[in-house]
Coordinates of C-alpha atoms in Angstrom, one line a residue:
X423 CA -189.5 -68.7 6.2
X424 CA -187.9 -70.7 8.9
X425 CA -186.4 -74.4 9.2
X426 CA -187.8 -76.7 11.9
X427 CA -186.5 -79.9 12.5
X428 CA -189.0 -80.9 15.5
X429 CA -192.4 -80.6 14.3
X430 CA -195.2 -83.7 14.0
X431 CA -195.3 -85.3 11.3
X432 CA -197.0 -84.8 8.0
X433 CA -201.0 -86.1 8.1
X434 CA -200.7 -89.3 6.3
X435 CA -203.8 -90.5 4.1
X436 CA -206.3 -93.5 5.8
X437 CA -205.0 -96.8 3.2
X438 CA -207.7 -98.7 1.9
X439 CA -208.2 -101.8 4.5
X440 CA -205.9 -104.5 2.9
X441 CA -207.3 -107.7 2.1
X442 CA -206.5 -110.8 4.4
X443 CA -203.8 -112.9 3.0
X444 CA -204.6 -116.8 3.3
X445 CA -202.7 -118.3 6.0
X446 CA -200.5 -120.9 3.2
X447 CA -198.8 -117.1 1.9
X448 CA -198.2 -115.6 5.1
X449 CA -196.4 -118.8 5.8
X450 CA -194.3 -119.3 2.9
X451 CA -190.9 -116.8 2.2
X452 CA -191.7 -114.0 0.3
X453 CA -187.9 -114.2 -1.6
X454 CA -187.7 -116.4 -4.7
X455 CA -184.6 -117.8 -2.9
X456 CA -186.5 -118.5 0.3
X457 CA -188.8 -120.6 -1.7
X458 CA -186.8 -122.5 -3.9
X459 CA -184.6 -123.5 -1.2
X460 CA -187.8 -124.7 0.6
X461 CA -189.0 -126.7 -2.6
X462 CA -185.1 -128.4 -2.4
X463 CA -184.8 -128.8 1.3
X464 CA -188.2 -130.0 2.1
X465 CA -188.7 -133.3 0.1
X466 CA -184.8 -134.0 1.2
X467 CA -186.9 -133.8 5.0
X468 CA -189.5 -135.7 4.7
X469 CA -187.2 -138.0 3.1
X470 CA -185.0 -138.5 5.8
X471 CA -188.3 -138.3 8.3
X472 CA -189.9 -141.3 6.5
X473 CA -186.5 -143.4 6.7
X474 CA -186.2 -142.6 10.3
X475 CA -189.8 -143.4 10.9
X476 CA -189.9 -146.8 9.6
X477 CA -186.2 -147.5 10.3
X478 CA -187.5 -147.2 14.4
X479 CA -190.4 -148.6 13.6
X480 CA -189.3 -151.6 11.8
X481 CA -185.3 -152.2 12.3
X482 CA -184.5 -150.9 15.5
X483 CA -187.5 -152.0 17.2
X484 CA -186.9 -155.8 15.5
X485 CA -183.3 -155.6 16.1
X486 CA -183.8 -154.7 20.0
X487 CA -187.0 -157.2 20.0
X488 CA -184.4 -160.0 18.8
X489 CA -181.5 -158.7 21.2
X490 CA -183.6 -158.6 24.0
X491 CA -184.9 -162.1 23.1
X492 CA -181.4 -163.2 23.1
X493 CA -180.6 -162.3 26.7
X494 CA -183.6 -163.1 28.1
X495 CA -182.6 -166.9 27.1
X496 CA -179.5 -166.9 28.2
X497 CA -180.9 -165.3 31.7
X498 CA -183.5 -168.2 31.4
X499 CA -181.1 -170.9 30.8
X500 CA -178.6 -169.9 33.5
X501 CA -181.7 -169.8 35.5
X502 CA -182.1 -173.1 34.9
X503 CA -178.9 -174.2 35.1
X504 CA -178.3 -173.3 38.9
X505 CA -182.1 -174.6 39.8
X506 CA -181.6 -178.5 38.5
X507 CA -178.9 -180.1 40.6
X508 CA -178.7 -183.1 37.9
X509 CA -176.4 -181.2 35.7
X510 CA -173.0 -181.9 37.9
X511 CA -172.2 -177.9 37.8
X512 CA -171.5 -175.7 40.6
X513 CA -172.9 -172.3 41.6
X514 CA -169.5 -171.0 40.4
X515 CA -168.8 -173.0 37.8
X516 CA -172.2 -171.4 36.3
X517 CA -171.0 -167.9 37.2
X518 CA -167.8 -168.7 35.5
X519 CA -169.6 -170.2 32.0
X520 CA -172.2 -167.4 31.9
X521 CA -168.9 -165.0 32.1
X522 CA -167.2 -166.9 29.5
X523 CA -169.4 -167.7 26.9
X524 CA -172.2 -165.0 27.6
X525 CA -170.9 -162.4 29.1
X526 CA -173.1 -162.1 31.8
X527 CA -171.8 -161.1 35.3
X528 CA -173.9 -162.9 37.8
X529 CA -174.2 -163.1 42.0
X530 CA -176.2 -164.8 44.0
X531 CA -177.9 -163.8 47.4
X532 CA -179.5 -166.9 49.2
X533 CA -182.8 -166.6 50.7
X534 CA -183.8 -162.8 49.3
X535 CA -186.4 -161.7 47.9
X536 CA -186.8 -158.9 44.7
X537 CA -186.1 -155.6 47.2
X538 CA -189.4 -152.9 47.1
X539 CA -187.4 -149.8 46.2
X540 CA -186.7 -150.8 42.8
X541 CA -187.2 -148.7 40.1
X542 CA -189.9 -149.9 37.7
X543 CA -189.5 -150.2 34.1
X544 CA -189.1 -147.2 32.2
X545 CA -191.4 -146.4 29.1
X546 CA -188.6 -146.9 26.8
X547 CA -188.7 -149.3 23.4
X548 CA -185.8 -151.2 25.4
X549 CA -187.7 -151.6 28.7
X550 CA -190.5 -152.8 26.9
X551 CA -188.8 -155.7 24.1
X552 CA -186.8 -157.0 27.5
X553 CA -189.8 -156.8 29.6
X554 CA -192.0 -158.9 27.1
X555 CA -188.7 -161.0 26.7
X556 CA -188.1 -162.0 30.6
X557 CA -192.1 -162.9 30.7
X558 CA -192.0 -165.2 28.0
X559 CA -189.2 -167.2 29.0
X560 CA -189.1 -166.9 32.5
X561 CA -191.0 -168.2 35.5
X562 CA -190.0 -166.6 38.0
X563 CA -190.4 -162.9 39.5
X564 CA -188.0 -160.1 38.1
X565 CA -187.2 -156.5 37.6
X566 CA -184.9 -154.3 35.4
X567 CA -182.9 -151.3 35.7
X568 CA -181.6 -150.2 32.5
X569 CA -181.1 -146.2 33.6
X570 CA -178.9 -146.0 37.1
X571 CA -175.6 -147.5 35.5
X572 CA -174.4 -145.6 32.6
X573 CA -172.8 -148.4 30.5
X574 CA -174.6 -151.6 32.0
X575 CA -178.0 -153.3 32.4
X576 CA -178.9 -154.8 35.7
X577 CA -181.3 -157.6 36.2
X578 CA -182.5 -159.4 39.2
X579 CA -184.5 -162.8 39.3
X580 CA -186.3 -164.3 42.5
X581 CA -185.7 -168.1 42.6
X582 CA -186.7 -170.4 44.7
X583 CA -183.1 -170.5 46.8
X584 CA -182.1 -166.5 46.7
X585 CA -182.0 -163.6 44.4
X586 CA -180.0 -164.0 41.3
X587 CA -178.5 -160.4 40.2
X588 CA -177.2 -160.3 36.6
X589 CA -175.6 -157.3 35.5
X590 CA -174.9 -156.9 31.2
X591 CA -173.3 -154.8 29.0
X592 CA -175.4 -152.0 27.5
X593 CA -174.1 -152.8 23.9
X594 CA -175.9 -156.1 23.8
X595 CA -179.1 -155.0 23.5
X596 CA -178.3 -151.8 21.2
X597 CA -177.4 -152.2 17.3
X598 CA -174.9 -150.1 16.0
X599 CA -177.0 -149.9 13.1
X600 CA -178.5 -146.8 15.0
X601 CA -176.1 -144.7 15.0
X602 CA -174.9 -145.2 11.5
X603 CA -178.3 -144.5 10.3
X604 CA -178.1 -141.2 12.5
X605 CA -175.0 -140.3 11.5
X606 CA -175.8 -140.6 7.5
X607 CA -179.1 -138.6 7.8
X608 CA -178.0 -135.5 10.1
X609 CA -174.5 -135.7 8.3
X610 CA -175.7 -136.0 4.6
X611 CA -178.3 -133.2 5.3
X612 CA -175.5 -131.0 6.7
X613 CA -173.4 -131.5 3.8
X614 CA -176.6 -131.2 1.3
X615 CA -178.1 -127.8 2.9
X616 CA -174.9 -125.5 2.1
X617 CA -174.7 -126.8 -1.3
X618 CA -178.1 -126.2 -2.0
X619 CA -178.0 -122.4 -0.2
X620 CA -174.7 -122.1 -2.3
X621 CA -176.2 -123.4 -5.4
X622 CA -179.5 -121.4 -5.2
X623 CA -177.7 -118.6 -4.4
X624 CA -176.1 -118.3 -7.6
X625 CA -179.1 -119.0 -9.4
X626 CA -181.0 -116.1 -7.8
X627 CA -178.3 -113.5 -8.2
X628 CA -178.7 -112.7 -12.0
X629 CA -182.6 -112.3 -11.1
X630 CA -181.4 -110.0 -8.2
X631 CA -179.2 -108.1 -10.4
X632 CA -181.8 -107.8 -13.5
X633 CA -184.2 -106.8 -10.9
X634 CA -182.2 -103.4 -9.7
X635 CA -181.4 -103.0 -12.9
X636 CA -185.1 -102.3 -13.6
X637 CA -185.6 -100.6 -10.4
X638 CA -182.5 -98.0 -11.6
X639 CA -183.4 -97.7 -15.2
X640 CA -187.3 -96.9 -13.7
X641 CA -186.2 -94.3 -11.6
X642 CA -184.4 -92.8 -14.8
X643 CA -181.0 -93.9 -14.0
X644 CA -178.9 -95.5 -16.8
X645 CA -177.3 -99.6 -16.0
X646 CA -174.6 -99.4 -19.1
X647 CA -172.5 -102.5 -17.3
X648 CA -175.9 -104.8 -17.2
X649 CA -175.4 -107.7 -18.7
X650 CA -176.8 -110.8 -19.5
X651 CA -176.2 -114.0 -16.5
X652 CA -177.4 -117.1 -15.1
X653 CA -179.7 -119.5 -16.7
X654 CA -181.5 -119.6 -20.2
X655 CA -184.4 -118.1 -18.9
X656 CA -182.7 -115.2 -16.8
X657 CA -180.9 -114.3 -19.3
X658 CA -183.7 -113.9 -22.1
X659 CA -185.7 -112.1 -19.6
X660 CA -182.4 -110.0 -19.1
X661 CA -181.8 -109.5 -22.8
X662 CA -185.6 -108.7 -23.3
X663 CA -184.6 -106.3 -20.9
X664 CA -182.0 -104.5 -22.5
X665 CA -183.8 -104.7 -25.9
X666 CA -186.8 -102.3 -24.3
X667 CA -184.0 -99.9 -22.9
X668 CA -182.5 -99.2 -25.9
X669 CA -186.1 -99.0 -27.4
X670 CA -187.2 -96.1 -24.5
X671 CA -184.0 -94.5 -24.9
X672 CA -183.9 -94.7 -28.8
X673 CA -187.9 -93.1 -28.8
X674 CA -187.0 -90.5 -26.0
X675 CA -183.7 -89.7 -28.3
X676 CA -186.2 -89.2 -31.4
X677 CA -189.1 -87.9 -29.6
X678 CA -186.5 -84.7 -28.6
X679 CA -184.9 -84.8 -31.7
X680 CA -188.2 -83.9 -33.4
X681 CA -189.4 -81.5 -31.3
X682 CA -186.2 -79.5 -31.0
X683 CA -187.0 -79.3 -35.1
X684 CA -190.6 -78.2 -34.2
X685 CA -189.8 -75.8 -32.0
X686 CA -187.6 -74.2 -34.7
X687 CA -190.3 -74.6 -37.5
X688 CA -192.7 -72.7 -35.0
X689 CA -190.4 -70.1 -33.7
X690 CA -189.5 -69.0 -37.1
X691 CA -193.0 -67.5 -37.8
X692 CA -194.0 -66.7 -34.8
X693 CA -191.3 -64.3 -35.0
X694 CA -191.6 -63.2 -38.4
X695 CA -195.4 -62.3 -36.9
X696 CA -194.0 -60.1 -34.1
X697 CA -192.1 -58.4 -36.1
X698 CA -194.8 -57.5 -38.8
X699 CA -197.4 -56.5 -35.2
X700 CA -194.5 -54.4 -34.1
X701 CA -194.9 -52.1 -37.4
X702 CA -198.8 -52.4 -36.4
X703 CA -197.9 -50.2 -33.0
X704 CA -201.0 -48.6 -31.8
X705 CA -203.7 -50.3 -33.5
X706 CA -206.1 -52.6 -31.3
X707 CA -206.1 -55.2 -34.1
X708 CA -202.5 -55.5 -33.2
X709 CA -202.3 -55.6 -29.5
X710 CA -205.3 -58.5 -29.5
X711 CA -203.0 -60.1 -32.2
X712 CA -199.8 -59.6 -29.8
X713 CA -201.8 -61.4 -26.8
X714 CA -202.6 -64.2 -29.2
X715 CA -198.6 -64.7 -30.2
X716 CA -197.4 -64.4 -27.0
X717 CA -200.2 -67.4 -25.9
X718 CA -198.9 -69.2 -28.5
X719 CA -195.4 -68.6 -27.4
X720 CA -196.5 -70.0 -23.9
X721 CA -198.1 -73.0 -25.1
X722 CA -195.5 -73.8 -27.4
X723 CA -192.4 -73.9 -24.6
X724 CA -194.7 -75.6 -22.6
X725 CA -195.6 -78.3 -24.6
X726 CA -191.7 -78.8 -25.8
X727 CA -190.8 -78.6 -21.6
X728 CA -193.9 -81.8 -21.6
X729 CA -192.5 -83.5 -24.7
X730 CA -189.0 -83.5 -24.0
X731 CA -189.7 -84.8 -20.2
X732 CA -186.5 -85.2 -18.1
X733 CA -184.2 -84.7 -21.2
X734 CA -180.7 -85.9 -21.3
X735 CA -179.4 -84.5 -17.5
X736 CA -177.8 -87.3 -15.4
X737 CA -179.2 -87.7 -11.8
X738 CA -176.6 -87.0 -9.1
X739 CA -176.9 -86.7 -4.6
X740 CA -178.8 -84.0 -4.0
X741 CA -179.7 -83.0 -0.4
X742 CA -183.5 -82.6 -1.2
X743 CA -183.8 -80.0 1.8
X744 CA -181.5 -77.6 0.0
X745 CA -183.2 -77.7 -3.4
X746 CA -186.4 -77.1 -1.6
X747 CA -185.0 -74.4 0.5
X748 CA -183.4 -72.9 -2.4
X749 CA -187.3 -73.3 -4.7
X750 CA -188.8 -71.7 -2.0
X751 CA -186.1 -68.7 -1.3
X752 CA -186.4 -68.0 -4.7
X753 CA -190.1 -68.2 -5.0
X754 CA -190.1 -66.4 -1.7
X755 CA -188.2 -62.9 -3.3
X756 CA -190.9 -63.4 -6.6
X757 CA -194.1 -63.8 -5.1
X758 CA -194.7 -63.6 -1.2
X759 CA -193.9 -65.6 1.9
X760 CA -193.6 -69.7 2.5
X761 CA -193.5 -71.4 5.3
X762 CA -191.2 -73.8 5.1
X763 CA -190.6 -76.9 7.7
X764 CA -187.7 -79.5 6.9
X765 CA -188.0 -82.3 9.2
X766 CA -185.3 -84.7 7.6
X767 CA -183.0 -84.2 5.2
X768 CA -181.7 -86.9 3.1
X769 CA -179.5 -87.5 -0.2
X770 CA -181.5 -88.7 -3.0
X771 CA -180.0 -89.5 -7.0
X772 CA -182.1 -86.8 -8.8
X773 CA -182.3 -84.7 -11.9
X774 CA -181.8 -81.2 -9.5
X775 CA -182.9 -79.2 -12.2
X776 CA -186.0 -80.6 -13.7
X777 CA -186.7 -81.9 -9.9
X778 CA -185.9 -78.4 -9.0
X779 CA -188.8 -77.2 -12.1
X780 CA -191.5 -79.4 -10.7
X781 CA -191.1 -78.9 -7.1
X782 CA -191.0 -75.3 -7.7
X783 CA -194.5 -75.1 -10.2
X784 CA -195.9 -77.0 -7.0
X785 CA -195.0 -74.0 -4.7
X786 CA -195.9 -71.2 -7.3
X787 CA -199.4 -72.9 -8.2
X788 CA -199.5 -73.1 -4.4
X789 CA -198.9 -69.6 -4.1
X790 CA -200.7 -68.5 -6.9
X791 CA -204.2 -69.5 -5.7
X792 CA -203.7 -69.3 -1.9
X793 CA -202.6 -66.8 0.5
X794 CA -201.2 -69.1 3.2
X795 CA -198.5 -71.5 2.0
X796 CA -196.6 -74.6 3.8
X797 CA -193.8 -76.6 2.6
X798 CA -192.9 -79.6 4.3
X799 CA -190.4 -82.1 3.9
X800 CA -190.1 -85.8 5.6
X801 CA -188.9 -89.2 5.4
X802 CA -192.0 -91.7 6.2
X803 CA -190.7 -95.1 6.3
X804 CA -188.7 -95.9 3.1
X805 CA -190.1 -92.6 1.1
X806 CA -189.4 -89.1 1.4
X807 CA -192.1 -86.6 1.0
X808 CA -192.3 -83.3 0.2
X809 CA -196.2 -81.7 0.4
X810 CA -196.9 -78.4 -0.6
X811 CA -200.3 -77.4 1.3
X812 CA -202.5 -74.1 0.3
X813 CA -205.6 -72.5 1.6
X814 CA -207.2 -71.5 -2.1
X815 CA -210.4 -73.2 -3.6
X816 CA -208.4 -76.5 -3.7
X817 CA -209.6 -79.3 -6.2
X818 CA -212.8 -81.1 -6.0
X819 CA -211.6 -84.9 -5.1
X820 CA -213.3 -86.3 -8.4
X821 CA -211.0 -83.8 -10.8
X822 CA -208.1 -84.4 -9.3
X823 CA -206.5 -87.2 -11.7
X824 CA -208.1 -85.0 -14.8
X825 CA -205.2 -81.9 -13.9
X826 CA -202.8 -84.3 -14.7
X827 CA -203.9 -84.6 -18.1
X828 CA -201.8 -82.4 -21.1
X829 CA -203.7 -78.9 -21.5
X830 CA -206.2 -80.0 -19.4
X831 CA -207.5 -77.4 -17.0
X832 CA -210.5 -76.4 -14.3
X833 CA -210.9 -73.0 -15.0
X834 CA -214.0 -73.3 -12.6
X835 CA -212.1 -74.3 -9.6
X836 CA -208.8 -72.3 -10.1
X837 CA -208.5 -68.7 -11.5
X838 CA -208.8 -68.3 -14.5
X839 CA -206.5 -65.4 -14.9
X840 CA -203.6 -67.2 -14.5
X841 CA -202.4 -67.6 -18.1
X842 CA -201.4 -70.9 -17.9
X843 CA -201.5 -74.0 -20.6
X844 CA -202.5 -76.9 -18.4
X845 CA -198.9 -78.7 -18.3
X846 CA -197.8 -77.4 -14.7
X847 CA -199.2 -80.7 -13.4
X848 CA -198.4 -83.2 -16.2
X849 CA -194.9 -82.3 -16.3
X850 CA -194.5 -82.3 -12.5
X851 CA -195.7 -86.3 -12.2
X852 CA -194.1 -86.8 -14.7
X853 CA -190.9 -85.9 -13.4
X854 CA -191.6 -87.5 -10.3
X855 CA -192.2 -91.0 -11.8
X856 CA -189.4 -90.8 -13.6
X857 CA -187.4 -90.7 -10.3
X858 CA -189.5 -94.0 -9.3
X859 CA -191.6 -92.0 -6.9
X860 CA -195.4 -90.6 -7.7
X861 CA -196.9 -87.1 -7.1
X862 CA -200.9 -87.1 -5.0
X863 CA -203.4 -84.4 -4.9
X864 CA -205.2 -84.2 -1.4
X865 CA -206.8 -82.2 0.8
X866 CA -204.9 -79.8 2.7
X867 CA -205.5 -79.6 6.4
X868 CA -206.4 -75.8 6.4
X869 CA -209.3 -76.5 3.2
X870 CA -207.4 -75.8 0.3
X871 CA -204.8 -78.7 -2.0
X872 CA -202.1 -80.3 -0.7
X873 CA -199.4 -81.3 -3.3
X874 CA -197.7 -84.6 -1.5
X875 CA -194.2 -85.4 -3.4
X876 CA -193.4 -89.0 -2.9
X877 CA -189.7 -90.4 -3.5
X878 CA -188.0 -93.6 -3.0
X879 CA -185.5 -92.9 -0.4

């Protein structure tokens, strides 16, 4: 027997080829929490993505349209102002009415034309309105630059005496109206989100909680502070809850209850019978008769072991390496030599001594019926694994499930000689399951069984 911490890892089983998702639940959140905050936060988005949607569409482009309409008159009637001479104004007397009353800052270049390195017109909604503005009300050749200054918007007109340059304010053709609507959407949604995450939060805890509660009280550990919390419906399903624990733990109670009385009923004759077959001494009558008694005896304790299942122990950390190394030292002295390989070792909340029971009938049936015998034991993902592999007759794969059934046994396949009632097995899973975890018959690598202990980790 020897400990190895470095060997390859234990042959896992080929799955069954899972069946493709559709792509709409691959998608979604798997948590309840994920996807009730995604049935709150989505309509709040589209929403805000409609709003936005026709708020560009419809105000902002109208309200720039209008603006852009607006200076594009007043460009037009200055325009017109410096080009008739009948209207008694000077060229600066224009340039000082256009400042005054329209806030336009004007210059004028005589005999120039529109210069060839201008930028052109950028595909902007503001380009475009003041674009289709300047056409309509002007005759004359022009160009824009609404990008080079930072807080103005330059605009140049070829008349027929110079170049008029007008330079504008950046404000004039923007509504504030745009930024409020920004401000409301990315700041109500800001404040909206962490309420709903801290509101859906709450709501999912109690379904967290009921939920681990299960998980424990599955694995055979007791929740004595659960307690009913959170909405109507969590807590009914909690209550429901604590209504079938009591139920398990009130049959279990009763179910060990009665058979501690049976075993007593039982034992009292059987021993009454031993004693009359010990006054028999010598006759063959009497030593077919002791056989029988002694069968009975067998089946008897192992149909209370069955019956009364994990009893009343508490689970507590146990280093599953050391209870294994200390089932198969001791089955090691009894019966013949193990090998035994512990690749990780790990602290699990069991029941050491009916764990300590099952994993131990695993080795001894392992030794029993083969003459090589490997014990492994290995954390694989979020499970730890013990297997227990033998080269004896093993278990055709159609019968395996059927040695798992009370007194049920395949005298064909294993030796018949073993003097055993056919609980081994049942007990075993069952112990198992009630840590959460599930115990597999395979085939072992070298022909014979492989006993594969799984536990949550």
């Amino acid at each position: 027997m020897a400990d190895n911490v470095d060997l390859p890892s234990l042959t896992q089983a080929d799955p069954a080829r899972p069946k493709r998702e559709p792509v709409i639940k691959r998608v979604l959140p798997r948590t309840l929490f994920g996807r009730a905050l995604l049935i709150m936060v989505t309509p709040v988005i589209v929403v805000q993505a409609i709003s936005a949607f026709v708020f560009f569409d419809r105000h902002y482009d109208t309200t720039t349209q209008r603006l852009a309409q607006g200076l594009a008159g007043q460009i037009a009637a200055t325009v017109a102002m410096l080009e008739r001479e009948d209207i008694g104004l000077s060229r600066n007397e224009v340039f000082n009415l256009a400042q005054r009353t329209m806030w336009l800052s004007l210059s004028f270049e005589e005999d120039k034309r529109l210069p060839e390195d201008l930028p052109p017109p950028q595909n902007t909604i503001l380009d475009t309105r003041l674009v289709d503005a300047l056409q309509e009300r002007l005759a004359y050749p022009f160009a824009i630059d609404t990008y080079t200054l930072p807080e103005d918007v330059r605009v140049w007109v070829e008349t027929d005496n110079g170049l008029l340059r007008v330079v504008v304010s950046r404000k004039r053709l923007f509504s504030s109206t745009t930024y409020l609507l920004v401000f409301w959407t990315v700041g109500t949604a800001a404040l909206l989100v962490p309420i709903a995450l801290i509101f859906m939060r709450n709501q999912v805890r109690p379904i967290r909680r009921l939920a681990i509660a299960a998980e424990r009280f599955g694995k055979g550990q007791d929740v004595p502070s659960f307690k009913p919390e959170g909405a109507q419906e969590v807590r009914q399903a909690s209550s429901a809850f604590i209504k079938m624990r009591e139920r398990i733990k009130r049959q279990i109670q009763q179910r060990t209850e009665m058979l501690a009385g049976v075993s007593h009923d039982l034992r009292t004759p059987l021993t009454r019978m031993k004693l009359q077959l010990a006054m028999l001494e010598g006759t063959p009558e009497a030593d077919s008769l002791k056989e029988d008694v002694t069968e009975m005896e067998r089946m008897i304790e192992g149909y209370l072991a069955f019956a009364r299942g994990e009893g009343t122990e508490m689970p507590e950390i146990t280093s599953i390496g050391d209870l294994v190394r200390d089932v198969v030292d001791r089955i090691t002295r009894e019966a013949g030599h193990v090998d035994l390989h512990i690749e990780h070792d790990c602290d699990l909340p069991l029941r050491r001594e009916v764990m300590r029971r099952a994993i131990g009938n695993l080795v001894s049936n392992a030794v029993r019926y083969g003459d090589v015998v490997s014990v492994r034991v290995g954390r694989r993902g979020n499970t730890v694994e013990v297997t227990v592999d033998d080269d004896g007759p093993g278990i055709p794969q159609e019968k395996r499930e059927e040695v798992f059934r009370p007194f049920h046994r395949l005298d064909s396949s294993r030796n018949p000689l073993t003097g055993g009632t056919g609980l081994g097995l049942t007990i075993a899973r069952d112990v198992v399951r009630g840590h959460g975890g599930d115990l597999l018959l395979e085939q072992a690598p070298g022909g014979g069984l492989r006993a594969r202990v799984q536990l949550p980790a």
